[in-house]
Amino acid sequence: MANSMIPAGDFRTSYAVDTTIFPTVTSRNVAIASVVLICFAPYLFSEYWLSLLIQIGIYGIAALGLNVLVGFTGQISIGHAAFFLFGAFSSAYLSTKIGVPAFFAIPLSGVVTALVGLVFGLPAARLKGLYLAIATLAAQYILLDFFARAEWFSGGSVPAMAEPFSLFGYVFQGDRQYFYVVLAYVVVCFLLVTNMMRSRDGRALVAVRDHYLSAEIMGINLTKYRTLSFGVAAFFAGVGGALYAHYQLVVSYEGFGIERSILFLAMIIIGGTGSIMGTLMGTAFVVLLPEVMEWISSLLAGGAIDQALGLKTNITFLREIAIGVIIIVFLVFEPDGLAHRWHQIKAYWKLYPFSH
Amino acid sequence: MNAHLLIQLLVNGLVVGTLYGVVAMSFVLIYKATQVVNFAQGELLLVGAWVCWALMVKYQVPFYFAMPITMIFMFVFGILIQMVFLRPMIGEPIISVIMVTIALSTVLQAAMKWIFGVNPQPFPPIFTSQSVDFFGLQIQTVYVMSLVVSLAMMAAMAWFFQASKHGLAMRATAFDQQVAQSLGISVKNVFAMSWAISATVSAVAGVVVAVVNGVSSGLSIYGIKVFPATILGGLDSIGGAVLGGIIIGLLENFAQFIDGEYLHWGNLYEVAPFYVLIIILMIKPYGLFGTKDIERV
């Protein structure tokens, strides 16, 4: 919010005005209008595009949690996929084995995931980000091993089932109806985090990131805020995972290895660490990248490049390489991600034709 | 209690552990000299092993030539990685640097799968005799070779740091970059050199593992096992890394023994090091020999 373009003469005379969620009336109207517009998406898009939108929403919530940890607190987690999966399994467990309605199971599994996250985060919270990175790496392996082992919880080698989402007896079926559930969660989660970031706690997190020694001297409890931010990250991972469980209706631990955790990191780096809207942009980028690559490879099919690279058979490896290269390129050339680029584009049009 | 199996597993543990020690040593080398936590260490093993395999199988180069060529290749490769990917990151926050190495590991991992396929490939046999008799224990020749090579690399590393000029420059840089620079040491060269040496040593370890188990993308797990080893030994202690590696190797196999004999949980071998990692982080985060950070404002 700090780097948005405010016209000259538009003063803020109180702290309350300075910390509103939307800096200008227009930006608030645009945000509301875009949420309203996207409500019509189920009527406009095909099932396939809708499923991509749902994925962006689900992964976006999890990536948002990671962004609180990485972007706002300056810690790093390489076990986010394991926490995401933990949320998915616990929601499936709560809804089928215990009979908690999915409506309550989703936030509840977020809380459970946050508690599990704290177990791994606590030892490292006393230390610097590097140690948290290593602790979460261990968490990734330990949790995945746990899922493979604990048949009562995750079904072991058999995928766990989850109940469909229902509200007051009305069952949300199919992508078109589930879309609204995800949309509601996305709006609530993003508002929650935006709100948190303008509170004392949010500012404390940013202070810990920017200069933890100064932060500590100013009376910010480092251990508390590092742990808190890790808990928040795990919470949103859990919520995202739970939404995923009720979307897919079956949860299997396959495909949630360390590569998936790296994908979550890619989302926030590409979108912009420390940018809330950037998280959604980055998630959209990562979710749509395979589609774009598919499209490019179908364009190139039969050509010389296709023959040289063997696109059809190697597309998965090329995708992984692309993800890795894109992360590096963003880190080197655009460390603030797409959100920063977006601000620059906005600034360009606003100042056009006098860019200085 | 199956004593024979226990001893066999402990010998395995020692062999694997020294290999972990070697990899951990090259990991710590990079960390000490350049303050970069290298999440792509396992991929360096992988690249080295694949290059050596390709030389021997595809181009029919005998092992005695393939090995030096691989080492030279990895030396250059290490310098290139440092120059292209890590040099722009100097001065950036530590998490950005960590993420660059993570991305690097994805790229290398996928590139190796792309170039050499996903199937594990057996390494051409190097020794004629399969196993040697050692006090009644049948130990495979490759294991003996692995142990010898690991110890030789450790000795070479120790010599390099204690007695050579470059090693001294490296130690000076690790101690204080600014002081080292003002004394005429090219920190840039030291950074490149540490990556080169680390890549070379890792590649040798990679080839050794490949000779024992064949080449596959599973090799990169050695890069992950480095973390329990180095956290146990202390992140910035080379001796600690070696010791940590050996302990983790022994512990893995001991866990497998306990698991196989008594618990029957399955798969304890894989995760035991990570439990150890979490426990160490809780009680002694700077490891056995690591220097405790004291912050002065």
PDB file of N, CA and C in Angstrom, chain B residues 131-218:
ATOM      1  N   SER B 131      33.906 -59.211  -3.439  1.00  0.00           N
ATOM      2  CA  SER B 131      33.977 -58.845  -2.031  1.00  0.00           C
ATOM      3  C   SER B 131      35.286 -59.332  -1.428  1.00  0.00           C
ATOM      4  N   VAL B 132      35.664 -58.708  -0.350  1.00  0.00           N
ATOM      5  CA  VAL B 132      36.866 -59.142   0.355  1.00  0.00           C
ATOM      6  C   VAL B 132      36.463 -59.664   1.724  1.00  0.00           C
ATOM      7  N   ASP B 133      37.317 -60.587   2.211  1.00  0.00           N
ATOM      8  CA  ASP B 133      37.052 -61.195   3.500  1.00  0.00           C
ATOM      9  C   ASP B 133      37.778 -60.390   4.566  1.00  0.00           C
ATOM     10  N   PHE B 134      37.050 -59.930   5.563  1.00  0.00           N
ATOM     11  CA  PHE B 134      37.667 -59.077   6.571  1.00  0.00           C
ATOM     12  C   PHE B 134      37.218 -59.561   7.939  1.00  0.00           C
ATOM     13  N   PHE B 135      38.092 -60.292   8.605  1.00  0.00           N
ATOM     14  CA  PHE B 135      37.785 -60.889   9.911  1.00  0.00           C
ATOM     15  C   PHE B 135      36.454 -61.635   9.879  1.00  0.00           C
ATOM     16  N   GLY B 136      36.267 -62.412   8.838  1.00  0.00           N
ATOM     17  CA  GLY B 136      35.052 -63.211   8.753  1.00  0.00           C
ATOM     18  C   GLY B 136      33.840 -62.474   8.222  1.00  0.00           C
ATOM     19  N   LEU B 137      33.996 -61.159   8.015  1.00  0.00           N
ATOM     20  CA  LEU B 137      32.881 -60.400   7.450  1.00  0.00           C
ATOM     21  C   LEU B 137      33.087 -60.258   5.951  1.00  0.00           C
ATOM     22  N   GLN B 138      32.024 -60.487   5.192  1.00  0.00           N
ATOM     23  CA  GLN B 138      32.116 -60.281   3.761  1.00  0.00           C
ATOM     24  C   GLN B 138      31.831 -58.811   3.467  1.00  0.00           C
ATOM     25  N   ILE B 139      32.852 -58.094   3.039  1.00  0.00           N
ATOM     26  CA  ILE B 139      32.635 -56.686   2.721  1.00  0.00           C
ATOM     27  C   ILE B 139      32.857 -56.504   1.231  1.00  0.00           C
ATOM     28  N   GLN B 140      31.920 -55.862   0.594  1.00  0.00           N
ATOM     29  CA  GLN B 140      32.046 -55.667  -0.851  1.00  0.00           C
ATOM     30  C   GLN B 140      33.223 -54.752  -1.160  1.00  0.00           C
ATOM     31  N   THR B 141      33.903 -55.060  -2.264  1.00  0.00           N
ATOM     32  CA  THR B 141      35.076 -54.279  -2.641  1.00  0.00           C
ATOM     33  C   THR B 141      34.728 -52.805  -2.813  1.00  0.00           C
ATOM     34  N   VAL B 142      33.532 -52.563  -3.376  1.00  0.00           N
ATOM     35  CA  VAL B 142      33.154 -51.171  -3.613  1.00  0.00           C
ATOM     36  C   VAL B 142      33.057 -50.402  -2.296  1.00  0.00           C
ATOM     37  N   TYR B 143      32.649 -51.122  -1.245  1.00  0.00           N
ATOM     38  CA  TYR B 143      32.562 -50.462   0.054  1.00  0.00           C
ATOM     39  C   TYR B 143      33.938 -50.058   0.542  1.00  0.00           C
ATOM     40  N   VAL B 144      34.895 -50.969   0.365  1.00  0.00           N
ATOM     41  CA  VAL B 144      36.264 -50.663   0.776  1.00  0.00           C
ATOM     42  C   VAL B 144      36.757 -49.458  -0.010  1.00  0.00           C
ATOM     43  N   MET B 145      36.490 -49.509  -1.327  1.00  0.00           N
ATOM     44  CA  MET B 145      36.916 -48.403  -2.172  1.00  0.00           C
ATOM     45  C   MET B 145      36.279 -47.101  -1.692  1.00  0.00           C
ATOM     46  N   SER B 146      34.968 -47.181  -1.379  1.00  0.00           N
ATOM     47  CA  SER B 146      34.250 -45.994  -0.936  1.00  0.00           C
ATOM     48  C   SER B 146      34.892 -45.400   0.312  1.00  0.00           C
ATOM     49  N   LEU B 147      35.204 -46.302   1.253  1.00  0.00           N
ATOM     50  CA  LEU B 147      35.814 -45.845   2.503  1.00  0.00           C
ATOM     51  C   LEU B 147      37.165 -45.209   2.236  1.00  0.00           C
ATOM     52  N   VAL B 148      37.974 -45.875   1.396  1.00  0.00           N
ATOM     53  CA  VAL B 148      39.322 -45.377   1.110  1.00  0.00           C
ATOM     54  C   VAL B 148      39.245 -44.015   0.426  1.00  0.00           C
ATOM     55  N   VAL B 149      38.369 -43.931  -0.578  1.00  0.00           N
ATOM     56  CA  VAL B 149      38.259 -42.661  -1.310  1.00  0.00           C
ATOM     57  C   VAL B 149      37.800 -41.552  -0.380  1.00  0.00           C
ATOM     58  N   SER B 150      36.801 -41.866   0.469  1.00  0.00           N
ATOM     59  CA  SER B 150      36.292 -40.842   1.383  1.00  0.00           C
ATOM     60  C   SER B 150      37.395 -40.350   2.299  1.00  0.00           C
ATOM     61  N   LEU B 151      38.120 -41.299   2.893  1.00  0.00           N
ATOM     62  CA  LEU B 151      39.180 -40.900   3.820  1.00  0.00           C
ATOM     63  C   LEU B 151      40.247 -40.099   3.084  1.00  0.00           C
ATOM     64  N   ALA B 152      40.563 -40.533   1.855  1.00  0.00           N
ATOM     65  CA  ALA B 152      41.579 -39.819   1.080  1.00  0.00           C
ATOM     66  C   ALA B 152      41.126 -38.382   0.827  1.00  0.00           C
ATOM     67  N   MET B 153      39.837 -38.229   0.503  1.00  0.00           N
ATOM     68  CA  MET B 153      39.353 -36.865   0.231  1.00  0.00           C
ATOM     69  C   MET B 153      39.404 -36.006   1.482  1.00  0.00           C
ATOM     70  N   MET B 154      39.074 -36.633   2.615  1.00  0.00           N
ATOM     71  CA  MET B 154      39.140 -35.875   3.862  1.00  0.00           C
ATOM     72  C   MET B 154      40.568 -35.445   4.154  1.00  0.00           C
ATOM     73  N   ALA B 155      41.499 -36.358   3.938  1.00  0.00           N
ATOM     74  CA  ALA B 155      42.899 -36.035   4.200  1.00  0.00           C
ATOM     75  C   ALA B 155      43.364 -34.926   3.269  1.00  0.00           C
ATOM     76  N   ALA B 156      42.948 -35.035   1.984  1.00  0.00           N
ATOM     77  CA  ALA B 156      43.357 -34.019   1.016  1.00  0.00           C
ATOM     78  C   ALA B 156      42.808 -32.657   1.420  1.00  0.00           C
ATOM     79  N   MET B 157      41.567 -32.672   1.877  1.00  0.00           N
ATOM     80  CA  MET B 157      40.946 -31.424   2.291  1.00  0.00           C
ATOM     81  C   MET B 157      41.685 -30.836   3.489  1.00  0.00           C
ATOM     82  N   ALA B 158      42.012 -31.699   4.447  1.00  0.00           N
ATOM     83  CA  ALA B 158      42.723 -31.228   5.633  1.00  0.00           C
ATOM     84  C   ALA B 158      44.060 -30.620   5.235  1.00  0.00           C
ATOM     85  N   TRP B 159      44.767 -31.309   4.339  1.00  0.00           N
ATOM     86  CA  TRP B 159      46.059 -30.788   3.883  1.00  0.00           C
ATOM     87  C   TRP B 159      45.871 -29.443   3.211  1.00  0.00           C
ATOM     88  N   PHE B 160      44.852 -29.385   2.346  1.00  0.00           N
ATOM     89  CA  PHE B 160      44.604 -28.164   1.589  1.00  0.00           C
ATOM     90  C   PHE B 160      44.402 -26.973   2.521  1.00  0.00           C
ATOM     91  N   PHE B 161      43.619 -27.198   3.563  1.00  0.00           N
ATOM     92  CA  PHE B 161      43.326 -26.068   4.446  1.00  0.00           C
ATOM     93  C   PHE B 161      44.490 -25.719   5.348  1.00  0.00           C
ATOM     94  N   GLN B 162      45.206 -26.732   5.789  1.00  0.00           N
ATOM     95  CA  GLN B 162      46.263 -26.449   6.759  1.00  0.00           C
ATOM     96  C   GLN B 162      47.531 -25.951   6.087  1.00  0.00           C
ATOM     97  N   ALA B 163      47.855 -26.499   4.901  1.00  0.00           N
ATOM     98  CA  ALA B 163      49.202 -26.291   4.384  1.00  0.00           C
ATOM     99  C   ALA B 163      49.287 -25.470   3.108  1.00  0.00           C
ATOM    100  N   SER B 164      48.189 -25.344   2.355  1.00  0.00           N
ATOM    101  CA  SER B 164      48.354 -24.662   1.073  1.00  0.00           C
ATOM    102  C   SER B 164      47.975 -23.186   1.193  1.00  0.00           C
ATOM    103  N   LYS B 165      48.495 -22.415   0.244  1.00  0.00           N
ATOM    104  CA  LYS B 165      48.264 -20.979   0.272  1.00  0.00           C
ATOM    105  C   LYS B 165      46.787 -20.649   0.030  1.00  0.00           C
ATOM    106  N   HIS B 166      46.190 -21.374  -0.942  1.00  0.00           N
ATOM    107  CA  HIS B 166      44.781 -21.129  -1.243  1.00  0.00           C
ATOM    108  C   HIS B 166      43.893 -21.464  -0.048  1.00  0.00           C
ATOM    109  N   GLY B 167      44.283 -22.550   0.622  1.00  0.00           N
ATOM    110  CA  GLY B 167      43.497 -22.938   1.793  1.00  0.00           C
ATOM    111  C   GLY B 167      43.554 -21.877   2.859  1.00  0.00           C
ATOM    112  N   LEU B 168      44.737 -21.306   3.027  1.00  0.00           N
ATOM    113  CA  LEU B 168      44.902 -20.238   4.016  1.00  0.00           C
ATOM    114  C   LEU B 168      44.038 -19.038   3.637  1.00  0.00           C
ATOM    115  N   ALA B 169      44.065 -18.706   2.322  1.00  0.00           N
ATOM    116  CA  ALA B 169      43.252 -17.584   1.849  1.00  0.00           C
ATOM    117  C   ALA B 169      41.786 -17.849   2.138  1.00  0.00           C
ATOM    118  N   MET B 170      41.383 -19.093   1.951  1.00  0.00           N
ATOM    119  CA  MET B 170      39.994 -19.452   2.163  1.00  0.00           C
ATOM    120  C   MET B 170      39.617 -19.335   3.631  1.00  0.00           C
ATOM    121  N   ARG B 171      40.532 -19.804   4.488  1.00  0.00           N
ATOM    122  CA  ARG B 171      40.250 -19.703   5.919  1.00  0.00           C
ATOM    123  C   ARG B 171      40.164 -18.244   6.335  1.00  0.00           C
ATOM    124  N   ALA B 172      41.061 -17.435   5.764  1.00  0.00           N
ATOM    125  CA  ALA B 172      41.045 -16.015   6.101  1.00  0.00           C
ATOM    126  C   ALA B 172      39.723 -15.384   5.680  1.00  0.00           C
ATOM    127  N   THR B 173      39.248 -15.750   4.479  1.00  0.00           N
ATOM    128  CA  THR B 173      37.987 -15.188   3.995  1.00  0.00           C
ATOM    129  C   THR B 173      36.828 -15.621   4.884  1.00  0.00           C
ATOM    130  N   ALA B 174      36.855 -16.870   5.285  1.00  0.00           N
ATOM    131  CA  ALA B 174      35.788 -17.360   6.146  1.00  0.00           C
ATOM    132  C   ALA B 174      35.795 -16.614   7.468  1.00  0.00           C
ATOM    133  N   PHE B 175      37.000 -16.256   7.936  1.00  0.00           N
ATOM    134  CA  PHE B 175      37.113 -15.581   9.225  1.00  0.00           C
ATOM    135  C   PHE B 175      36.567 -14.164   9.140  1.00  0.00           C
ATOM    136  N   ASP B 176      37.028 -13.425   8.144  1.00  0.00           N
ATOM    137  CA  ASP B 176      36.534 -12.054   7.987  1.00  0.00           C
ATOM    138  C   ASP B 176      36.789 -11.599   6.564  1.00  0.00           C
ATOM    139  N   GLN B 177      35.705 -11.401   5.818  1.00  0.00           N
ATOM    140  CA  GLN B 177      35.858 -11.068   4.401  1.00  0.00           C
ATOM    141  C   GLN B 177      36.589  -9.754   4.190  1.00  0.00           C
ATOM    142  N   GLN B 178      36.238  -8.751   4.992  1.00  0.00           N
ATOM    143  CA  GLN B 178      36.830  -7.434   4.740  1.00  0.00           C
ATOM    144  C   GLN B 178      38.314  -7.430   5.040  1.00  0.00           C
ATOM    145  N   VAL B 179      38.671  -8.052   6.152  1.00  0.00           N
ATOM    146  CA  VAL B 179      40.084  -8.114   6.501  1.00  0.00           C
ATOM    147  C   VAL B 179      40.849  -8.881   5.430  1.00  0.00           C
ATOM    148  N   ALA B 180      40.270  -9.986   4.988  1.00  0.00           N
ATOM    149  CA  ALA B 180      40.930 -10.785   3.968  1.00  0.00           C
ATOM    150  C   ALA B 180      41.155  -9.965   2.710  1.00  0.00           C
ATOM    151  N   GLN B 181      40.125  -9.208   2.333  1.00  0.00           N
ATOM    152  CA  GLN B 181      40.232  -8.409   1.114  1.00  0.00           C
ATOM    153  C   GLN B 181      41.313  -7.343   1.254  1.00  0.00           C
ATOM    154  N   SER B 182      41.371  -6.738   2.431  1.00  0.00           N
ATOM    155  CA  SER B 182      42.362  -5.673   2.592  1.00  0.00           C
ATOM    156  C   SER B 182      43.776  -6.229   2.669  1.00  0.00           C
ATOM    157  N   LEU B 183      43.894  -7.522   2.892  1.00  0.00           N
ATOM    158  CA  LEU B 183      45.231  -8.119   2.882  1.00  0.00           C
ATOM    159  C   LEU B 183      45.608  -8.639   1.500  1.00  0.00           C
ATOM    160  N   GLY B 184      44.800  -8.344   0.502  1.00  0.00           N
ATOM    161  CA  GLY B 184      45.175  -8.711  -0.855  1.00  0.00           C
ATOM    162  C   GLY B 184      44.635 -10.042  -1.326  1.00  0.00           C
ATOM    163  N   ILE B 185      43.704 -10.616  -0.568  1.00  0.00           N
ATOM    164  CA  ILE B 185      43.100 -11.869  -1.028  1.00  0.00           C
ATOM    165  C   ILE B 185      41.927 -11.519  -1.924  1.00  0.00           C
ATOM    166  N   SER B 186      41.834 -12.144  -3.081  1.00  0.00           N
ATOM    167  CA  SER B 186      40.697 -11.893  -3.958  1.00  0.00           C
ATOM    168  C   SER B 186      39.517 -12.724  -3.463  1.00  0.00           C
ATOM    169  N   VAL B 187      38.577 -12.051  -2.817  1.00  0.00           N
ATOM    170  CA  VAL B 187      37.434 -12.762  -2.250  1.00  0.00           C
ATOM    171  C   VAL B 187      36.616 -13.421  -3.366  1.00  0.00           C
ATOM    172  N   LYS B 188      36.545 -12.731  -4.489  1.00  0.00           N
ATOM    173  CA  LYS B 188      35.853 -13.274  -5.655  1.00  0.00           C
ATOM    174  C   LYS B 188      36.411 -14.647  -6.032  1.00  0.00           C
ATOM    175  N   ASN B 189      37.756 -14.694  -6.113  1.00  0.00           N
ATOM    176  CA  ASN B 189      38.375 -15.963  -6.477  1.00  0.00           C
ATOM    177  C   ASN B 189      38.125 -17.027  -5.423  1.00  0.00           C
ATOM    178  N   VAL B 190      38.170 -16.604  -4.162  1.00  0.00           N
ATOM    179  CA  VAL B 190      37.946 -17.580  -3.090  1.00  0.00           C
ATOM    180  C   VAL B 190      36.540 -18.155  -3.193  1.00  0.00           C
ATOM    181  N   PHE B 191      35.571 -17.288  -3.482  1.00  0.00           N
ATOM    182  CA  PHE B 191      34.195 -17.767  -3.635  1.00  0.00           C
ATOM    183  C   PHE B 191      34.116 -18.794  -4.765  1.00  0.00           C
ATOM    184  N   ALA B 192      34.664 -18.422  -5.919  1.00  0.00           N
ATOM    185  CA  ALA B 192      34.615 -19.329  -7.065  1.00  0.00           C
ATOM    186  C   ALA B 192      35.336 -20.628  -6.734  1.00  0.00           C
ATOM    187  N   MET B 193      36.497 -20.478  -6.078  1.00  0.00           N
ATOM    188  CA  MET B 193      37.303 -21.653  -5.747  1.00  0.00           C
ATOM    189  C   MET B 193      36.550 -22.585  -4.804  1.00  0.00           C
ATOM    190  N   SER B 194      35.849 -22.008  -3.828  1.00  0.00           N
ATOM    191  CA  SER B 194      35.168 -22.884  -2.873  1.00  0.00           C
ATOM    192  C   SER B 194      34.059 -23.665  -3.564  1.00  0.00           C
ATOM    193  N   TRP B 195      33.367 -23.015  -4.486  1.00  0.00           N
ATOM    194  CA  TRP B 195      32.347 -23.755  -5.242  1.00  0.00           C
ATOM    195  C   TRP B 195      32.991 -24.821  -6.098  1.00  0.00           C
ATOM    196  N   ALA B 196      34.105 -24.485  -6.730  1.00  0.00           N
ATOM    197  CA  ALA B 196      34.768 -25.452  -7.598  1.00  0.00           C
ATOM    198  C   ALA B 196      35.199 -26.673  -6.798  1.00  0.00           C
ATOM    199  N   ILE B 197      35.844 -26.433  -5.659  1.00  0.00           N
ATOM    200  CA  ILE B 197      36.323 -27.564  -4.861  1.00  0.00           C
ATOM    201  C   ILE B 197      35.149 -28.380  -4.344  1.00  0.00           C
ATOM    202  N   SER B 198      34.143 -27.666  -3.871  1.00  0.00           N
ATOM    203  CA  SER B 198      32.978 -28.363  -3.334  1.00  0.00           C
ATOM    204  C   SER B 198      32.319 -29.231  -4.412  1.00  0.00           C
ATOM    205  N   ALA B 199      32.188 -28.673  -5.613  1.00  0.00           N
ATOM    206  CA  ALA B 199      31.568 -29.442  -6.701  1.00  0.00           C
ATOM    207  C   ALA B 199      32.411 -30.655  -7.046  1.00  0.00           C
ATOM    208  N   THR B 200      33.737 -30.465  -7.076  1.00  0.00           N
ATOM    209  CA  THR B 200      34.611 -31.583  -7.431  1.00  0.00           C
ATOM    210  C   THR B 200      34.506 -32.692  -6.392  1.00  0.00           C
ATOM    211  N   VAL B 201      34.614 -32.308  -5.123  1.00  0.00           N
ATOM    212  CA  VAL B 201      34.568 -33.320  -4.066  1.00  0.00           C
ATOM    213  C   VAL B 201      33.217 -34.031  -4.077  1.00  0.00           C
ATOM    214  N   SER B 202      32.142 -33.246  -4.255  1.00  0.00           N
ATOM    215  CA  SER B 202      30.817 -33.870  -4.307  1.00  0.00           C
ATOM    216  C   SER B 202      30.721 -34.835  -5.470  1.00  0.00           C
ATOM    217  N   ALA B 203      31.305 -34.453  -6.608  1.00  0.00           N
ATOM    218  CA  ALA B 203      31.217 -35.317  -7.779  1.00  0.00           C
ATOM    219  C   ALA B 203      31.932 -36.636  -7.512  1.00  0.00           C
ATOM    220  N   VAL B 204      33.088 -36.569  -6.844  1.00  0.00           N
ATOM    221  CA  VAL B 204      33.788 -37.814  -6.521  1.00  0.00           C
ATOM    222  C   VAL B 204      32.893 -38.676  -5.638  1.00  0.00           C
ATOM    223  N   ALA B 205      32.298 -38.045  -4.628  1.00  0.00           N
ATOM    224  CA  ALA B 205      31.382 -38.794  -3.768  1.00  0.00           C
ATOM    225  C   ALA B 205      30.232 -39.365  -4.588  1.00  0.00           C
ATOM    226  N   GLY B 206      29.725 -38.561  -5.530  1.00  0.00           N
ATOM    227  CA  GLY B 206      28.635 -39.025  -6.374  1.00  0.00           C
ATOM    228  C   GLY B 206      29.022 -40.243  -7.185  1.00  0.00           C
ATOM    229  N   VAL B 207      30.228 -40.220  -7.743  1.00  0.00           N
ATOM    230  CA  VAL B 207      30.685 -41.366  -8.536  1.00  0.00           C
ATOM    231  C   VAL B 207      30.818 -42.589  -7.637  1.00  0.00           C
ATOM    232  N   VAL B 208      31.340 -42.379  -6.425  1.00  0.00           N
ATOM    233  CA  VAL B 208      31.487 -43.507  -5.505  1.00  0.00           C
ATOM    234  C   VAL B 208      30.128 -44.137  -5.207  1.00  0.00           C
ATOM    235  N   VAL B 209      29.140 -43.289  -4.902  1.00  0.00           N
ATOM    236  CA  VAL B 209      27.800 -43.822  -4.636  1.00  0.00           C
ATOM    237  C   VAL B 209      27.263 -44.530  -5.869  1.00  0.00           C
ATOM    238  N   ALA B 210      27.508 -43.923  -7.030  1.00  0.00           N
ATOM    239  CA  ALA B 210      27.006 -44.501  -8.275  1.00  0.00           C
ATOM    240  C   ALA B 210      27.616 -45.876  -8.523  1.00  0.00           C
ATOM    241  N   VAL B 211      28.927 -46.012  -8.210  1.00  0.00           N
ATOM    242  CA  VAL B 211      29.574 -47.308  -8.397  1.00  0.00           C
ATOM    243  C   VAL B 211      28.900 -48.348  -7.500  1.00  0.00           C
ATOM    244  N   VAL B 212      28.522 -47.931  -6.292  1.00  0.00           N
ATOM    245  CA  VAL B 212      27.903 -48.878  -5.365  1.00  0.00           C
ATOM    246  C   VAL B 212      26.457 -49.164  -5.753  1.00  0.00           C
ATOM    247  N   ASN B 213      25.675 -48.099  -6.003  1.00  0.00           N
ATOM    248  CA  ASN B 213      24.225 -48.270  -6.146  1.00  0.00           C
ATOM    249  C   ASN B 213      23.679 -48.024  -7.546  1.00  0.00           C
ATOM    250  N   GLY B 214      24.513 -47.582  -8.473  1.00  0.00           N
ATOM    251  CA  GLY B 214      23.986 -47.186  -9.778  1.00  0.00           C
ATOM    252  C   GLY B 214      23.590 -45.720  -9.756  1.00  0.00           C
ATOM    253  N   VAL B 215      23.403 -45.160 -10.954  1.00  0.00           N
ATOM    254  CA  VAL B 215      23.079 -43.734 -11.039  1.00  0.00           C
ATOM    255  C   VAL B 215      21.577 -43.574 -11.157  1.00  0.00           C
ATOM    256  N   SER B 216      21.010 -42.709 -10.333  1.00  0.00           N
ATOM    257  CA  SER B 216      19.603 -42.363 -10.493  1.00  0.00           C
ATOM    258  C   SER B 216      19.383 -41.032  -9.790  1.00  0.00           C
ATOM    259  N   SER B 217      18.206 -40.454 -10.002  1.00  0.00           N
ATOM    260  CA  SER B 217      17.961 -39.148  -9.395  1.00  0.00           C
ATOM    261  C   SER B 217      17.884 -39.261  -7.878  1.00  0.00           C
ATOM    262  N   GLY B 218      17.773 -40.508  -7.374  1.00  0.00           N
ATOM    263  CA  GLY B 218      17.773 -40.704  -5.930  1.00  0.00           C
ATOM    264  C   GLY B 218      19.060 -40.264  -5.263  1.00  0.00           C
TER     265      GLY B 218
END
